[in-house]
mmCIF file of C-alpha atoms and ligand atoms in Angstrom:
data_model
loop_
_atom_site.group_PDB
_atom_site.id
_atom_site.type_symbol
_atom_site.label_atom_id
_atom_site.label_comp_id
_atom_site.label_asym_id
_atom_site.label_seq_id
_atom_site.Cartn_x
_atom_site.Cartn_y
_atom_site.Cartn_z
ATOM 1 C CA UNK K 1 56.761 122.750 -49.859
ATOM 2 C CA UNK K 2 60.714 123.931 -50.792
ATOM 3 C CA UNK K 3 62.749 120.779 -50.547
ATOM 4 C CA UNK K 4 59.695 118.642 -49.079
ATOM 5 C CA UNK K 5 61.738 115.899 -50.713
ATOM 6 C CA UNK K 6 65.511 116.375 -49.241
ATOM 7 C CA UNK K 7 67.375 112.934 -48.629
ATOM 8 C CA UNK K 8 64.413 110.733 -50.548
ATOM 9 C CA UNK K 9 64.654 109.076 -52.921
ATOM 10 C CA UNK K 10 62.059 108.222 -55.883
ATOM 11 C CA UNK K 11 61.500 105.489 -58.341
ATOM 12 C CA UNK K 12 58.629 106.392 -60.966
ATOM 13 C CA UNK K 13 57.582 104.728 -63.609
ATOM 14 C CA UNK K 14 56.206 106.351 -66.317
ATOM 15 C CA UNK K 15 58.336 108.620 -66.491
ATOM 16 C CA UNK K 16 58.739 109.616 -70.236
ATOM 17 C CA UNK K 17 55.337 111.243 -70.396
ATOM 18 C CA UNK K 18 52.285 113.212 -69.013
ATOM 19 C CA UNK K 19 52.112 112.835 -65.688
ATOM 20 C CA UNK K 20 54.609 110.590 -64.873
ATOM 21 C CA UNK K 21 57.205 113.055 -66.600
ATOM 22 C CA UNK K 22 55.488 116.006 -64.058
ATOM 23 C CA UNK K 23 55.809 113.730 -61.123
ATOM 24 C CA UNK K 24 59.580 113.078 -61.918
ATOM 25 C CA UNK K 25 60.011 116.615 -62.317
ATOM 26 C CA UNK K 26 58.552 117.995 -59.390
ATOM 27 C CA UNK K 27 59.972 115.512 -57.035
ATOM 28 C CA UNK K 28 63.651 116.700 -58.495
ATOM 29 C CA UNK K 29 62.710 120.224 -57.709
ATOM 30 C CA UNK K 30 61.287 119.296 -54.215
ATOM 31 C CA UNK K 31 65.207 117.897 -53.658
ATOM 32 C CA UNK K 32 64.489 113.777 -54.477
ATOM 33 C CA UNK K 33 66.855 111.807 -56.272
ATOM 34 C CA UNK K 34 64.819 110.404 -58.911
ATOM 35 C CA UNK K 35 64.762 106.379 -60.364
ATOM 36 C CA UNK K 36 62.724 107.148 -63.888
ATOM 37 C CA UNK K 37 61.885 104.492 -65.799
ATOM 38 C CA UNK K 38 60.008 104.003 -68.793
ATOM 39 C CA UNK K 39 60.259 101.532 -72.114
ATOM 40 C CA UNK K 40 60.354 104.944 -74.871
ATOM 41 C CA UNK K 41 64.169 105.696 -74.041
ATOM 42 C CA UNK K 42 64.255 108.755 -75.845
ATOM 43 C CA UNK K 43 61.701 110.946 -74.651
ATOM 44 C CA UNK K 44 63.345 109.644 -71.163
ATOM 45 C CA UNK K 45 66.448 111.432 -72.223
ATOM 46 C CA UNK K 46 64.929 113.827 -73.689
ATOM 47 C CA UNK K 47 62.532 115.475 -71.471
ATOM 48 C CA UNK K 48 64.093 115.330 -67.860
ATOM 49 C CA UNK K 49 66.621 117.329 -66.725
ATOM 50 C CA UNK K 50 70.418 116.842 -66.739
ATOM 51 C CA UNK K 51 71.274 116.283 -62.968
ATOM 52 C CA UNK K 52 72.858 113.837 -61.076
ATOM 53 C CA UNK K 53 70.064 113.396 -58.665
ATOM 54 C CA UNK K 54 68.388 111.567 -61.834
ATOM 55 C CA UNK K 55 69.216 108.168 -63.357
ATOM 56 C CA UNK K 56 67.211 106.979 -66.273
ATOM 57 C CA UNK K 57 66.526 103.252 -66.559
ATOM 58 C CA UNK K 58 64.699 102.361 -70.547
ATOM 59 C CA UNK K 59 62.529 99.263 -69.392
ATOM 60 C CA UNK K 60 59.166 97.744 -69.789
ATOM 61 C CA UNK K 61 57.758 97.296 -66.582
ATOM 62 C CA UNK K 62 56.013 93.992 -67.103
ATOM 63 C CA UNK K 63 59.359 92.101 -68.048
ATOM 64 C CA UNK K 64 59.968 90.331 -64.616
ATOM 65 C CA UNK K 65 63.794 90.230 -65.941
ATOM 66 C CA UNK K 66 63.697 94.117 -65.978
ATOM 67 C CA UNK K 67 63.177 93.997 -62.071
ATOM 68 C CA UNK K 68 66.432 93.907 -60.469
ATOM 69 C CA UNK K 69 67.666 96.152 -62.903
ATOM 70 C CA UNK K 70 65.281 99.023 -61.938
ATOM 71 C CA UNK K 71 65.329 98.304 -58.110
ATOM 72 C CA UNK K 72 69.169 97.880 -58.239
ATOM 73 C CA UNK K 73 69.442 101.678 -59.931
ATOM 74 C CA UNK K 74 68.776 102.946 -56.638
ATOM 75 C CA UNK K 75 71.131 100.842 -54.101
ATOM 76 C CA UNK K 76 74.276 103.523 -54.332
ATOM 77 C CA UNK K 77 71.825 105.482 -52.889
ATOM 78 C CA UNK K 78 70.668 103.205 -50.016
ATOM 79 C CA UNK K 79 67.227 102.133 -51.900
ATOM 80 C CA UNK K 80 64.001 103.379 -52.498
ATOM 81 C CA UNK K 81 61.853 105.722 -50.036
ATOM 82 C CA UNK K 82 59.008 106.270 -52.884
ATOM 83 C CA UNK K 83 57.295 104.133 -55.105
ATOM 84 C CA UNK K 84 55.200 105.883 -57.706
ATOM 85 C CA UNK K 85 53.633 103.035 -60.019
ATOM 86 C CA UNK K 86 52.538 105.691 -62.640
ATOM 87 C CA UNK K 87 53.230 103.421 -65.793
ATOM 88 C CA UNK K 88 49.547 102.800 -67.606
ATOM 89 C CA UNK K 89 47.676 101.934 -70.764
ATOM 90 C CA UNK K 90 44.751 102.125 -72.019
ATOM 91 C CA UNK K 91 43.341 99.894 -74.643
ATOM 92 C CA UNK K 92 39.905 100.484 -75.247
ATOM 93 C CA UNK K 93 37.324 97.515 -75.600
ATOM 94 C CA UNK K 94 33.529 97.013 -74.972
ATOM 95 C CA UNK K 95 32.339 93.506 -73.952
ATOM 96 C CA UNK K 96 31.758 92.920 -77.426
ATOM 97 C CA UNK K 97 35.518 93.207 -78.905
ATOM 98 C CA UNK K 98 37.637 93.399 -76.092
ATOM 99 C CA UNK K 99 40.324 90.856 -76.769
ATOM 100 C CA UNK K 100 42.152 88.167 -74.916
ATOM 101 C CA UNK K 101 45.691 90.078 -75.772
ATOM 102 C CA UNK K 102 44.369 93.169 -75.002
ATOM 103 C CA UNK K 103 43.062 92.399 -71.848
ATOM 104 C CA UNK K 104 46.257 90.565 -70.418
ATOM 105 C CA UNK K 105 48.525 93.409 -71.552
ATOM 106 C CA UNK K 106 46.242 95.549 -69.375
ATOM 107 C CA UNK K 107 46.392 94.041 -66.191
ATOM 108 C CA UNK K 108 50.086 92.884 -66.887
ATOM 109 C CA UNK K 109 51.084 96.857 -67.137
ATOM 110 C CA UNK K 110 48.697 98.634 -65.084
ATOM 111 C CA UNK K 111 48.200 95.989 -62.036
ATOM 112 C CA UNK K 112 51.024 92.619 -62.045
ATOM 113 C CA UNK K 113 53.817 95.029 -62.755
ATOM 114 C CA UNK K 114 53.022 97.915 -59.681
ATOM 115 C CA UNK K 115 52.259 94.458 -57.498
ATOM 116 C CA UNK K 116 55.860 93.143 -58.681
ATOM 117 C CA UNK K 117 57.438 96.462 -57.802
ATOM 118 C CA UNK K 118 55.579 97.181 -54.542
ATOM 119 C CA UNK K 119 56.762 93.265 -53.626
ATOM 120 C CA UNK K 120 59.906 94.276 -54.502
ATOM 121 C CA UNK K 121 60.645 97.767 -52.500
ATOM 122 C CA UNK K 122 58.828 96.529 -49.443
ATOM 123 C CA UNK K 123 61.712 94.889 -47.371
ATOM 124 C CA UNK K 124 63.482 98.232 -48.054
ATOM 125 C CA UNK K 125 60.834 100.542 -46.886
ATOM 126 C CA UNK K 126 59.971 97.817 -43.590
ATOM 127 C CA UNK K 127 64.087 98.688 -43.221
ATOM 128 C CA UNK K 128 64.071 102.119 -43.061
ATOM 129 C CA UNK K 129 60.878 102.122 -41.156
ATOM 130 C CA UNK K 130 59.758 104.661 -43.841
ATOM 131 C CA UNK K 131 57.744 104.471 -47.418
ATOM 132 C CA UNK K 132 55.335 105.939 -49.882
ATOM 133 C CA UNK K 133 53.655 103.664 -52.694
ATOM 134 C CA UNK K 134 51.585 105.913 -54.694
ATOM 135 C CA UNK K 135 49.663 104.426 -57.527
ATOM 136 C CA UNK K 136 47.639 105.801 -60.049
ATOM 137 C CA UNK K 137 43.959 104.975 -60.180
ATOM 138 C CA UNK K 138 41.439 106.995 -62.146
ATOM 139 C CA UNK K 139 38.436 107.880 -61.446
ATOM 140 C CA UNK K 140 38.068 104.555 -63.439
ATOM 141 C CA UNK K 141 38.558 102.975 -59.938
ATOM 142 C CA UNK K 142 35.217 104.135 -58.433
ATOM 143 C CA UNK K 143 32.986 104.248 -62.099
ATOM 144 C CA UNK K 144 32.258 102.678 -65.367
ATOM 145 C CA UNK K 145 32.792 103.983 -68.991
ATOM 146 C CA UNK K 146 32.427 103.412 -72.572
ATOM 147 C CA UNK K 147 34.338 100.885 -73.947
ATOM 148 C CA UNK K 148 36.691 100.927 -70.657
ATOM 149 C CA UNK K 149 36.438 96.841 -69.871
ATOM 150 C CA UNK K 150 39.941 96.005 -69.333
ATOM 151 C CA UNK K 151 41.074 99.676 -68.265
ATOM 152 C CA UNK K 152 38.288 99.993 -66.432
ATOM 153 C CA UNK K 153 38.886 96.364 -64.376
ATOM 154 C CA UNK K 154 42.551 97.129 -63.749
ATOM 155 C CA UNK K 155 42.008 100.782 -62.236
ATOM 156 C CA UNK K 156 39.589 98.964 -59.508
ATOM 157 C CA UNK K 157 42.325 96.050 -59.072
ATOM 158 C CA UNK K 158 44.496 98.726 -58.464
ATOM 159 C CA UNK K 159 42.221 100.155 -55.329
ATOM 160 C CA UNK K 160 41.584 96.933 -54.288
ATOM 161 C CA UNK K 161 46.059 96.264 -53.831
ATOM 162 C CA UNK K 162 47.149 99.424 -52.940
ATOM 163 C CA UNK K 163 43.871 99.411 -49.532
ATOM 164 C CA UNK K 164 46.100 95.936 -48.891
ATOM 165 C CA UNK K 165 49.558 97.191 -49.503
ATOM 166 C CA UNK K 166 48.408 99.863 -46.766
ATOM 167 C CA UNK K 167 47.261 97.325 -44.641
ATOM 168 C CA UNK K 168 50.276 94.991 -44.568
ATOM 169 C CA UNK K 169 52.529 97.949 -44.719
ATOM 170 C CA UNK K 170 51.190 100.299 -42.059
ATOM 171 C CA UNK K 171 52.871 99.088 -39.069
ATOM 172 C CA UNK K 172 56.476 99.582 -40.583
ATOM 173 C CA UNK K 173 55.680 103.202 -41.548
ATOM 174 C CA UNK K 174 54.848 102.863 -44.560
ATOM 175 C CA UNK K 175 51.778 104.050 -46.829
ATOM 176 C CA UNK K 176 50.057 103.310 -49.206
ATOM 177 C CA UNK K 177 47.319 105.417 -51.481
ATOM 178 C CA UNK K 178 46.123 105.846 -55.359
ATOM 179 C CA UNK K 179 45.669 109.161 -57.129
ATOM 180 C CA UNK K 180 42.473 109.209 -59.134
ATOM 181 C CA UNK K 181 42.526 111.823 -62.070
ATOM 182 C CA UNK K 182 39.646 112.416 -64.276
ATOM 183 C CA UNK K 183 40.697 113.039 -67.867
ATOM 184 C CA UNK K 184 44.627 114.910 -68.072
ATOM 185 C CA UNK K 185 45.823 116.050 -70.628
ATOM 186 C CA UNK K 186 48.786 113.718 -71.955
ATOM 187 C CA UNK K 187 49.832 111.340 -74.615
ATOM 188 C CA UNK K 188 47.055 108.677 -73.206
ATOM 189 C CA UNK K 189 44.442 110.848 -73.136
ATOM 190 C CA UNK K 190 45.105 112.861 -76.624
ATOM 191 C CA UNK K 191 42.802 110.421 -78.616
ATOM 192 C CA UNK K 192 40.181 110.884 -76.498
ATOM 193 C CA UNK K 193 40.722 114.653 -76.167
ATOM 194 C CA UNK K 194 40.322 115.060 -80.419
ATOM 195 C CA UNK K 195 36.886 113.979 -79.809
ATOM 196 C CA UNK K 196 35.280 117.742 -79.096
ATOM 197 C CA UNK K 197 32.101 115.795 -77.776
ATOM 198 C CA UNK K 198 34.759 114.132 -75.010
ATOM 199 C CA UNK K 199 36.599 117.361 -74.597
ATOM 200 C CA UNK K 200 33.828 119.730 -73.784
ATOM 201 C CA UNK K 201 32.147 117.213 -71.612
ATOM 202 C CA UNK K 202 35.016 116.911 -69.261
ATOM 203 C CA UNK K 203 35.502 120.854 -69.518
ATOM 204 C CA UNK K 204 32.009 121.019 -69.290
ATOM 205 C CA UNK K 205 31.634 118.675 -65.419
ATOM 206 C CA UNK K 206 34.445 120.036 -63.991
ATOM 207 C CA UNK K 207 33.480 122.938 -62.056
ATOM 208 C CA UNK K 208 36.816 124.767 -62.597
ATOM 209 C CA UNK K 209 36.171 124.485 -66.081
ATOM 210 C CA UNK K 210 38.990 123.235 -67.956
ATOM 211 C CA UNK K 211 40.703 120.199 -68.299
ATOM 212 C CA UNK K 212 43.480 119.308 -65.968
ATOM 213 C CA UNK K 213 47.900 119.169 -66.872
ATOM 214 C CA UNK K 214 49.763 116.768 -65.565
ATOM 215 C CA UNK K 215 51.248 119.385 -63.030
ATOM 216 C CA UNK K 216 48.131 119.701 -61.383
ATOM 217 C CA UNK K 217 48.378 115.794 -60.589
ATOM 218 C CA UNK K 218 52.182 115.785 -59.268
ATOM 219 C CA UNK K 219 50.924 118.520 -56.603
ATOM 220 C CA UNK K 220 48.969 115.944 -54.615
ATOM 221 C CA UNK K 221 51.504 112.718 -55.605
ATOM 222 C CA UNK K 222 54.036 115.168 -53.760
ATOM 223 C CA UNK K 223 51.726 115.875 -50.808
ATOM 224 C CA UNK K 224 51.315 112.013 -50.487
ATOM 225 C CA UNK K 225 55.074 111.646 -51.195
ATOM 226 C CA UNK K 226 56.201 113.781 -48.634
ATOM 227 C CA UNK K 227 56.043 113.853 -44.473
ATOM 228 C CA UNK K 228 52.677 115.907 -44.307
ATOM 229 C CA UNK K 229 51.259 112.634 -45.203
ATOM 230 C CA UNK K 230 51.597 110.415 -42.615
ATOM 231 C CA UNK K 231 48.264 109.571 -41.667
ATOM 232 C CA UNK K 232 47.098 109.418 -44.809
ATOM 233 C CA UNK K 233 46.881 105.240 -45.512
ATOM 234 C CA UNK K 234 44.679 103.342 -48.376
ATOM 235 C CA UNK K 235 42.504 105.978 -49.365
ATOM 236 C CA UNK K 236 42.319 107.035 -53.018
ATOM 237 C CA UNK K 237 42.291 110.513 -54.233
ATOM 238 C CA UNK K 238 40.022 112.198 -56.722
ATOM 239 C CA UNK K 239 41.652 114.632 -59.098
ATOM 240 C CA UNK K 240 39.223 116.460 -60.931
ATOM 241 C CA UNK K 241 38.451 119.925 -60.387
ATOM 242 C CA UNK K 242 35.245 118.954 -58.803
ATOM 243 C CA UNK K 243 33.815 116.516 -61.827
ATOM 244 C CA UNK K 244 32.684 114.201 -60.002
ATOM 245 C CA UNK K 245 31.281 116.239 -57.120
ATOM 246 C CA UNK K 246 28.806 117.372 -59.836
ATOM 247 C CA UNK K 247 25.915 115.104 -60.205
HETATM 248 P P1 LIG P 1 51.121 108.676 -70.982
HETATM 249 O O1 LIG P 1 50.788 107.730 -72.071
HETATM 250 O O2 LIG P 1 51.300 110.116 -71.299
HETATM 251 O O3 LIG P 1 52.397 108.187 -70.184
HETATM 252 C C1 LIG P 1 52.525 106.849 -69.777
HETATM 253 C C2 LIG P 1 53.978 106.477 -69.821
HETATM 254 O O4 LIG P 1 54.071 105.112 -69.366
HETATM 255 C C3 LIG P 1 54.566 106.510 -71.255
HETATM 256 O O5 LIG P 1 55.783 107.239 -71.258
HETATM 257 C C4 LIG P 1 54.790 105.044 -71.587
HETATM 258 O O6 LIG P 1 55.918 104.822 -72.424
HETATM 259 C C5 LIG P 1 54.986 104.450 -70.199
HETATM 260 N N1 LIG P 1 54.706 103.016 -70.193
HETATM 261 C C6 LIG P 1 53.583 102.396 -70.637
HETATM 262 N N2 LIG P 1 53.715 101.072 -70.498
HETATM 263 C C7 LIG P 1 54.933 100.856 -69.961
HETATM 264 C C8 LIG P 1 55.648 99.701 -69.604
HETATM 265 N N3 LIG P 1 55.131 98.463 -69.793
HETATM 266 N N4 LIG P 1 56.890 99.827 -69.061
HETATM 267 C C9 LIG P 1 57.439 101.056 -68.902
HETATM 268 N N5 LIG P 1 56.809 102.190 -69.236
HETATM 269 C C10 LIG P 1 55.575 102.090 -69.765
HETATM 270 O O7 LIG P 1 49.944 108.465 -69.915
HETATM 271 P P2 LIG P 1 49.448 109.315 -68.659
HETATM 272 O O8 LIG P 1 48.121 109.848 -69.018
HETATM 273 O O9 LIG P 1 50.504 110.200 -68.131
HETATM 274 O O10 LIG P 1 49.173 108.108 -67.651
HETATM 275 C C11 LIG P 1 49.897 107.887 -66.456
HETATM 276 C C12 LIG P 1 48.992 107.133 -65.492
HETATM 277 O O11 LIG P 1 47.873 107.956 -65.159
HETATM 278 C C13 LIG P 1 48.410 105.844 -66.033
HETATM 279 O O12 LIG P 1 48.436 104.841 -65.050
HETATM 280 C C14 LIG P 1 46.991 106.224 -66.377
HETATM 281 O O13 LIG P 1 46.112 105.115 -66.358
HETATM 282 C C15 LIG P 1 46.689 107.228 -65.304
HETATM 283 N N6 LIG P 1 45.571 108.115 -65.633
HETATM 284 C C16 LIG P 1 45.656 108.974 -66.688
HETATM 285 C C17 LIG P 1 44.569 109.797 -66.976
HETATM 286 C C18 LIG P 1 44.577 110.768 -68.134
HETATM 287 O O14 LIG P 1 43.521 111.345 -68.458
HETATM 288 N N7 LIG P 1 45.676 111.025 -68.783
HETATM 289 C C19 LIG P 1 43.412 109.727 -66.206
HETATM 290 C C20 LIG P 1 43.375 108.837 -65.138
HETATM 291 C C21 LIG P 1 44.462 108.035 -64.863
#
C-alpha cells in the first residue's frame, strides 16, 4: 500500500509513544502529512522523523483551550482528512478503590477529549466530502477485566461514539471505526507485561503466540485510514493474533 496516503493529511494523538508513535510513522511513510500531538514534548521530538510533512503540537488533549491550537496546526494544509484519537490511559481500579479523580481523568482522556476532537474536524471532513475517525478501543470494549473499572467503562463509551459518529457522518463520506488491540507492547502496557503470569497468558491465548508491537496495530489503522476502506463504517476491529477467537 506505497503512498496509500498521498495528499492526506493526519492528526494523531498519541503520538509520543507505542502505538500512536507507529501510527504517525507509518502514515508518513504511506505519503500523509502528519498533525502529532501529545503532552510528553520530548519524546515527540525525539522519536519522529525530521520532515516537513510532520508538525509536532506538545498538548494535553483534555484541555478544551488546547483545541484550536491542534486543529489550527493543520489549516496551511487545508485541514484534516484523518482523525486518529489514539491518546489513552489506563488507571487501574476495582470497585473497591477506584477513585473519583481517577475515574474522571479516564473518561476526560480516553472518551470527552476524542468526542471534542471528532466535534471539532467534522465540518471539515462534511467539506471535503471525505474522512476517517479511527479510535482506539481495546478489546476492553467488548469484555471485562481485573481491576479495569474506569478503563474498562471508557473503552465501551468509546464503541458506543464512534457506531454514532459513523452514523451521523456516513452520508458526507465519512467513517467512522475503533481498533481493538489485545495487550501491545508499549509504555501503557509495560507494567502489566513485568507480571510473567500476565505476559505468558497473553502469549499463551494468542494463537500466533507472541505478544503484539505497535506496528502490527498501525497496519490495520492504515487500512481503515486509507481508500480501501470505504465501506467499512462503525464496526470495531479486534487486534489480537487470534486471542480472543480462542475460547
Ligand atoms: P502509551 O502510553 O505507550 O502511549 C500513549 C501516549 O498518549 C503517550 O505518549 C502519552 O503521553 C499520550 N497521552 C496520554 N494522555 C494524553 C493527553 N491527555 N494528551 C495528550 N497526550 C496524551 O500507550 P499505548 O499502549 O500506545 O496506547 C495507545 C492507545 O491504545 C490507548 O488509547 C490505549 O488505551 C489503547 N490500547 C493499548 C493497548 C496496549 O496493550 N498497549 C491495548 C488496547 C488498547
Amino acid at each position: 500500500m506505497s503512498g496509500a496516503l498521498d495528499n492526506r493529511v493526519a492528526l494523531v494523538t498519541g503520538a509520543a509513544s507505542g502505538i500512536g508513535l507507529a501510527i504517525s510513522r507509518r502514515f508518513l511513510d504511506e505519503g500523509a502529512r502528519v498533525i502529532a500531538v501529545d503532552m510528553q514534548g520530548s519524546p515527540l521530538e525525539r522519536e519522529l522523523p525530521k520532515t516537513d510533512a510532520l508538525r509536532s503540537v506538545y498538548a494535553d488533549v483534555t484541555a478544551i483551550e488546547s483545541l484550536a491550537e491542534i486543529v489550527g496546526a493543520a489549516e496551511p494544509w487545508g485541514g484534516i482528512d484523518i482523525l486518529v484519537n489514539n491518546a489513552g490511559i489506563c488507571l487501574p481500579g476495582s470497585i473497591f478503590d477506584q477513585s473519583d479523580e481517577s475515574w474522571t481523568r479516564t473518561f476526560d482522556v480516553n472518551v470527552t477529549a476524542p468526542f471534542r476532537l471528532s466535534r471539532a474536524v467534522a465540518p471539515m471532513m462534511r467539506d471535503k466530502k471525505w474522512g476517517r475517525i479511527i479510535n482506539l478501543g481495546s478489546i476492553m470494549s467488548d469484555f471485562g477485566g481485573p481491576s479495569l473499572c474506569a478503563y474498562g467503562a471508557s473503552k465501551h463509551a468509546i464503541a458506543g461514539l464512534t457506531k454514532s459518529l459513523a452514523v451521523d457522518l456516513g452520508p458526507y463520506g465519512i467513517t467512522a471505526n475503533y481498533l481493538q488491540p489485545s495487550a501491545i507492547w508499549t509504555g501503557m502496557s509495560r507494567g502489566f507485561m513485568d507480571d510473567p503470569v500476565f505476559r505468558d497468558y497473553w502469549e499463551g491465548k494468542a494463537p500466533v503466540g507472541y505478544i503484539g508491537e505497535p506496528a502490527d496495530v498501525a497496519g490495520p489503522a492504515l487500512f481503515l485510514a486509507s481508500d480501501e476502506s470505504r465501506f467499512v463504517n462503525g464496526m470495531g476491529w479486534r487486534i489480537c493474533g487470534g486471542a480472543m477467537a480462542r475460547f
